[in-house]
Amino acid sequence: MSEKAKISYGGKEYEVPVVVGTENEHALDISSLRSQSGLITLDYGYKNTGSTSSAITYLDGENGILRYRGYPIEQLAEKSSFIEVAYLLIYGELPTQLELQKFEGDIRNNGMVHEDYKRILSGFPSRSHPMGVLSSLVTSLTAFFPQSLDPNRSPEGVNLSIMRILAKMPTFAAWTYKHKIGHPLNYPSPHMDYCSNYLHMMFNQPGTEYEVDPVVSNALDKLLILHADHEQNCSTSTVRITGSSMGSLYTSVSAGINALWGPLHGGANMAVIEMLENIREDGGDTKKWMDKAKDKDDPFRLMGFGHRVYKNFDPRARIIKKAADDVLIKLGVSDPILDIAKGLEEVALNDEYFVERKLYPNVDFYSGIIYRALGIPVDMFTVMFALGRLPGWIAQWKEMRENKEPIGRPRQVYTGYNERPYKPLNER
Ligand code: ACO
């Protein structure tokens, strides 16, 4: 028997059903509350509002747990590959050997983009931010594949759209960078794995055949796994809400890229490096910057710290911190900002302000240090995040469509003027 909760207001009592998830999370289903009572709920930033039910990712912020389709992130990061994780997220189960081979093969064979993309790219000034270019290139897939605009096409048609975007995104990302620096573009190779192919397109130069270092491609693969999904965050909610208007996969993902861009979300990885550089140039006084972050009159925040849902630790940050140490040692890179990052973390973890507010390093605090060691330029960091988050966005868009969710349309509490008559210009 389903549980109910009672809400009393204005001398009346209303009953709303309680929905229980598979990890025993309880939620009040208030969808009938307004028709019963005229009440809506108000929750700025959706801090305590579930927008959907989902079987993709489980996250327990109090205990630092993150699982994709039930599999702990620690095990996936250690044992799986990004493409296998993408399959898991999108189709719900780990692939068999045969399924994985087919999936990988399809992705390898779909990396090419139309030559006209070169003309599209040439229209962007070289100072364009790569995230803006990437979202435009993804939107323009609708022009090359207009059938993709129909989200209700056959499952095979939807799968084709999925395959295309997964396969072409590395090409878009690498071409965005090459165009920015004015270098010739490299074509995707069907003979390379996902990360090696991307690195080759990023770093190969005419005359010098770029050899992909397995340390670099494995580290990148792990980073992409760690970013692959994170339930209903800002960009994923944007993808779902865009798709809920019957928006296509490509337009929804493009919207997600734009939502990810901001420094409070995926853009934090770039902001962290800029912040650590500033601290270094300023003499490395971490306490001074901590004080700035705590000062309510100063807009500065410690980038890479704090999270809406993790209130104990971010499990991805733990894996990345260790991976950063390993990668730097393996590549023989010494990065002075790693020491600054560690120093800052130590000070913050023992500081009353940060402890009280449960502010811990998040996934972005150390990821930028690895990207730097891999040779990825700072303004491409958020693009790397988008590349990693793509399977999650696809899985969430697909789930939303399959569950036939209604169009996303929140309500509001209006606080503006009551009705007033229009005043002609000469009376104002
Ligand atoms: N530095 C200093 N103070 C902080 C920080 C920070 N990084 N983060 C939160 N706080 C303080 C706030 O000022 C607030 O203090 P108050 O209660 O005295 O007013 C309190 O902690 C709670 O912060 P909120 O902003 O209410 O928390 P919210 O859940 O809305 O924000 C967010 C989460 C956006 C991640 C925030 O912690 C932040 O801005 N962090 C820095 C940016 C960042 O690293 N973003 C990446 C997040 S991970 C990701 O998206 C992949």
PDB file of C-alpha atoms in Angstrom, residues 244-385:
ATOM      1  CA  SER A 244      10.659  17.638 -23.068  1.00  0.00           C
ATOM      2  CA  SER A 245       9.362  20.117 -25.665  1.00  0.00           C
ATOM      3  CA  MET A 246      10.016  17.320 -28.204  1.00  0.00           C
ATOM      4  CA  GLY A 247      13.394  18.896 -28.800  1.00  0.00           C
ATOM      5  CA  SER A 248      15.784  16.639 -30.704  1.00  0.00           C
ATOM      6  CA  LEU A 249      18.819  14.924 -29.196  1.00  0.00           C
ATOM      7  CA  TYR A 250      21.220  17.324 -30.894  1.00  0.00           C
ATOM      8  CA  THR A 251      19.455  20.520 -29.822  1.00  0.00           C
ATOM      9  CA  SER A 252      19.045  19.158 -26.289  1.00  0.00           C
ATOM     10  CA  VAL A 253      22.741  18.260 -26.008  1.00  0.00           C
ATOM     11  CA  SER A 254      23.679  21.635 -27.413  1.00  0.00           C
ATOM     12  CA  ALA A 255      21.572  23.294 -24.700  1.00  0.00           C
ATOM     13  CA  GLY A 256      23.354  21.104 -22.143  1.00  0.00           C
ATOM     14  CA  ILE A 257      26.745  22.279 -23.408  1.00  0.00           C
ATOM     15  CA  ASN A 258      25.711  25.888 -22.873  1.00  0.00           C
ATOM     16  CA  ALA A 259      24.412  25.145 -19.367  1.00  0.00           C
ATOM     17  CA  LEU A 260      27.667  23.369 -18.518  1.00  0.00           C
ATOM     18  CA  TRP A 261      29.787  26.331 -19.595  1.00  0.00           C
ATOM     19  CA  GLY A 262      29.230  28.584 -16.560  1.00  0.00           C
ATOM     20  CA  PRO A 263      31.926  28.730 -13.852  1.00  0.00           C
ATOM     21  CA  LEU A 264      29.592  27.460 -11.135  1.00  0.00           C
ATOM     22  CA  HIS A 265      29.178  24.226 -13.112  1.00  0.00           C
ATOM     23  CA  GLY A 266      31.552  22.688 -15.687  1.00  0.00           C
ATOM     24  CA  GLY A 267      33.371  25.967 -16.256  1.00  0.00           C
ATOM     25  CA  ALA A 268      34.814  25.559 -12.756  1.00  0.00           C
ATOM     26  CA  ASN A 269      37.644  23.338 -14.045  1.00  0.00           C
ATOM     27  CA  MET A 270      39.008  26.246 -16.070  1.00  0.00           C
ATOM     28  CA  ALA A 271      38.373  28.701 -13.226  1.00  0.00           C
ATOM     29  CA  VAL A 272      40.291  26.476 -10.777  1.00  0.00           C
ATOM     30  CA  ILE A 273      43.480  26.622 -12.849  1.00  0.00           C
ATOM     31  CA  GLU A 274      43.156  30.376 -13.327  1.00  0.00           C
ATOM     32  CA  MET A 275      42.690  30.745  -9.573  1.00  0.00           C
ATOM     33  CA  LEU A 276      45.685  28.528  -8.716  1.00  0.00           C
ATOM     34  CA  GLU A 277      47.832  30.457 -11.216  1.00  0.00           C
ATOM     35  CA  ASN A 278      46.740  33.741  -9.637  1.00  0.00           C
ATOM     36  CA  ILE A 279      47.627  32.445  -6.177  1.00  0.00           C
ATOM     37  CA  ARG A 280      51.037  31.333  -7.411  1.00  0.00           C
ATOM     38  CA  GLU A 281      51.752  34.640  -9.123  1.00  0.00           C
ATOM     39  CA  ASP A 282      50.631  36.414  -5.970  1.00  0.00           C
ATOM     40  CA  GLY A 283      53.337  34.617  -3.945  1.00  0.00           C
ATOM     41  CA  GLY A 284      51.424  31.449  -2.992  1.00  0.00           C
ATOM     42  CA  ASP A 285      49.827  32.838   0.182  1.00  0.00           C
ATOM     43  CA  THR A 286      46.864  30.399   0.427  1.00  0.00           C
ATOM     44  CA  LYS A 287      45.572  31.954   3.658  1.00  0.00           C
ATOM     45  CA  LYS A 288      45.099  35.311   1.979  1.00  0.00           C
ATOM     46  CA  TRP A 289      42.920  33.712  -0.718  1.00  0.00           C
ATOM     47  CA  MET A 290      41.011  31.685   1.847  1.00  0.00           C
ATOM     48  CA  ASP A 291      40.185  34.920   3.640  1.00  0.00           C
ATOM     49  CA  LYS A 292      38.970  36.424   0.372  1.00  0.00           C
ATOM     50  CA  ALA A 293      36.707  33.392  -0.185  1.00  0.00           C
ATOM     51  CA  LYS A 294      35.236  33.796   3.295  1.00  0.00           C
ATOM     52  CA  ASP A 295      34.694  37.536   3.005  1.00  0.00           C
ATOM     53  CA  LYS A 296      31.005  38.087   2.202  1.00  0.00           C
ATOM     54  CA  ASP A 297      31.792  41.490   0.651  1.00  0.00           C
ATOM     55  CA  ASP A 298      34.171  39.864  -1.824  1.00  0.00           C
ATOM     56  CA  PRO A 299      32.554  37.973  -4.742  1.00  0.00           C
ATOM     57  CA  PHE A 300      35.534  35.591  -4.920  1.00  0.00           C
ATOM     58  CA  ARG A 301      34.776  31.926  -4.205  1.00  0.00           C
ATOM     59  CA  LEU A 302      37.240  29.115  -3.846  1.00  0.00           C
ATOM     60  CA  MET A 303      36.716  27.483  -7.227  1.00  0.00           C
ATOM     61  CA  GLY A 304      36.547  23.689  -7.166  1.00  0.00           C
ATOM     62  CA  PHE A 305      35.136  23.730  -3.643  1.00  0.00           C
ATOM     63  CA  GLY A 306      31.602  22.979  -2.539  1.00  0.00           C
ATOM     64  CA  HIS A 307      28.863  21.019  -4.179  1.00  0.00           C
ATOM     65  CA  ARG A 308      25.089  21.133  -4.178  1.00  0.00           C
ATOM     66  CA  VAL A 309      24.705  17.488  -3.225  1.00  0.00           C
ATOM     67  CA  TYR A 310      28.012  16.200  -1.844  1.00  0.00           C
ATOM     68  CA  LYS A 311      28.240  17.279   1.770  1.00  0.00           C
ATOM     69  CA  ASN A 312      30.992  14.979   2.939  1.00  0.00           C
ATOM     70  CA  PHE A 313      33.277  14.277   0.036  1.00  0.00           C
ATOM     71  CA  ASP A 314      33.013  13.983  -3.723  1.00  0.00           C
ATOM     72  CA  PRO A 315      34.043  10.400  -4.594  1.00  0.00           C
ATOM     73  CA  ARG A 316      35.180  11.552  -8.040  1.00  0.00           C
ATOM     74  CA  ALA A 317      37.545  14.092  -6.471  1.00  0.00           C
ATOM     75  CA  ARG A 318      39.221  11.335  -4.408  1.00  0.00           C
ATOM     76  CA  ILE A 319      39.851   9.231  -7.516  1.00  0.00           C
ATOM     77  CA  ILE A 320      41.060  12.239  -9.506  1.00  0.00           C
ATOM     78  CA  LYS A 321      43.432  13.448  -6.799  1.00  0.00           C
ATOM     79  CA  LYS A 322      45.164  10.067  -6.790  1.00  0.00           C
ATOM     80  CA  ALA A 323      45.106   9.899 -10.601  1.00  0.00           C
ATOM     81  CA  ALA A 324      46.704  13.383 -10.760  1.00  0.00           C
ATOM     82  CA  ASP A 325      49.598  12.185  -8.602  1.00  0.00           C
ATOM     83  CA  ASP A 326      50.043   9.029 -10.720  1.00  0.00           C
ATOM     84  CA  VAL A 327      49.841  10.813 -14.069  1.00  0.00           C
ATOM     85  CA  LEU A 328      52.298  13.530 -13.100  1.00  0.00           C
ATOM     86  CA  ILE A 329      54.802  10.921 -11.878  1.00  0.00           C
ATOM     87  CA  LYS A 330      54.361   8.712 -14.970  1.00  0.00           C
ATOM     88  CA  LEU A 331      54.725  11.639 -17.341  1.00  0.00           C
ATOM     89  CA  GLY A 332      57.594  13.104 -15.330  1.00  0.00           C
ATOM     90  CA  VAL A 333      55.765  16.425 -15.074  1.00  0.00           C
ATOM     91  CA  SER A 334      56.180  18.622 -12.039  1.00  0.00           C
ATOM     92  CA  ASP A 335      53.473  21.228 -11.742  1.00  0.00           C
ATOM     93  CA  PRO A 336      53.917  23.841  -9.011  1.00  0.00           C
ATOM     94  CA  ILE A 337      50.183  24.472  -8.900  1.00  0.00           C
ATOM     95  CA  LEU A 338      49.620  20.892  -7.682  1.00  0.00           C
ATOM     96  CA  ASP A 339      51.419  21.871  -4.460  1.00  0.00           C
ATOM     97  CA  ILE A 340      49.331  25.025  -4.207  1.00  0.00           C
ATOM     98  CA  ALA A 341      46.168  22.962  -4.716  1.00  0.00           C
ATOM     99  CA  LYS A 342      47.168  20.496  -2.014  1.00  0.00           C
ATOM    100  CA  GLY A 343      48.089  23.332   0.356  1.00  0.00           C
ATOM    101  CA  LEU A 344      44.787  25.069  -0.268  1.00  0.00           C
ATOM    102  CA  GLU A 345      42.857  21.862   0.283  1.00  0.00           C
ATOM    103  CA  GLU A 346      44.641  21.233   3.573  1.00  0.00           C
ATOM    104  CA  VAL A 347      43.935  24.740   4.844  1.00  0.00           C
ATOM    105  CA  ALA A 348      40.284  24.591   3.732  1.00  0.00           C
ATOM    106  CA  LEU A 349      39.615  21.175   5.248  1.00  0.00           C
ATOM    107  CA  ASN A 350      40.705  22.505   8.634  1.00  0.00           C
ATOM    108  CA  ASP A 351      39.011  25.868   8.397  1.00  0.00           C
ATOM    109  CA  GLU A 352      35.864  26.456  10.464  1.00  0.00           C
ATOM    110  CA  TYR A 353      34.070  28.330   7.635  1.00  0.00           C
ATOM    111  CA  PHE A 354      34.566  25.458   5.170  1.00  0.00           C
ATOM    112  CA  VAL A 355      33.945  22.696   7.726  1.00  0.00           C
ATOM    113  CA  GLU A 356      30.711  24.308   8.965  1.00  0.00           C
ATOM    114  CA  ARG A 357      29.364  24.667   5.426  1.00  0.00           C
ATOM    115  CA  LYS A 358      30.578  21.200   4.420  1.00  0.00           C
ATOM    116  CA  LEU A 359      32.667  22.547   1.556  1.00  0.00           C
ATOM    117  CA  TYR A 360      35.031  19.946   0.099  1.00  0.00           C
ATOM    118  CA  PRO A 361      37.020  19.719  -3.138  1.00  0.00           C
ATOM    119  CA  ASN A 362      34.747  18.699  -6.004  1.00  0.00           C
ATOM    120  CA  VAL A 363      35.527  16.844  -9.242  1.00  0.00           C
ATOM    121  CA  ASP A 364      36.900  19.994 -10.838  1.00  0.00           C
ATOM    122  CA  PHE A 365      39.496  20.813  -8.214  1.00  0.00           C
ATOM    123  CA  TYR A 366      42.092  18.344  -9.480  1.00  0.00           C
ATOM    124  CA  SER A 367      40.843  17.509 -12.990  1.00  0.00           C
ATOM    125  CA  GLY A 368      42.397  20.646 -14.495  1.00  0.00           C
ATOM    126  CA  ILE A 369      45.812  19.646 -13.147  1.00  0.00           C
ATOM    127  CA  ILE A 370      45.597  16.343 -15.037  1.00  0.00           C
ATOM    128  CA  TYR A 371      44.333  18.033 -18.211  1.00  0.00           C
ATOM    129  CA  ARG A 372      47.290  20.398 -18.024  1.00  0.00           C
ATOM    130  CA  ALA A 373      49.717  17.504 -17.619  1.00  0.00           C
ATOM    131  CA  LEU A 374      48.117  15.857 -20.679  1.00  0.00           C
ATOM    132  CA  GLY A 375      48.791  19.027 -22.689  1.00  0.00           C
ATOM    133  CA  ILE A 376      45.151  20.142 -22.964  1.00  0.00           C
ATOM    134  CA  PRO A 377      44.919  23.953 -23.052  1.00  0.00           C
ATOM    135  CA  VAL A 378      42.935  25.607 -20.257  1.00  0.00           C
ATOM    136  CA  ASP A 379      40.127  26.956 -22.416  1.00  0.00           C
ATOM    137  CA  MET A 380      39.469  23.406 -23.662  1.00  0.00           C
ATOM    138  CA  PHE A 381      38.920  21.989 -20.150  1.00  0.00           C
ATOM    139  CA  THR A 382      35.160  22.497 -20.157  1.00  0.00           C
ATOM    140  CA  VAL A 383      35.002  20.965 -23.628  1.00  0.00           C
ATOM    141  CA  MET A 384      36.646  17.873 -22.117  1.00  0.00           C
ATOM    142  CA  PHE A 385      33.943  17.855 -19.467  1.00  0.00           C
TER     143      PHE A 385
END
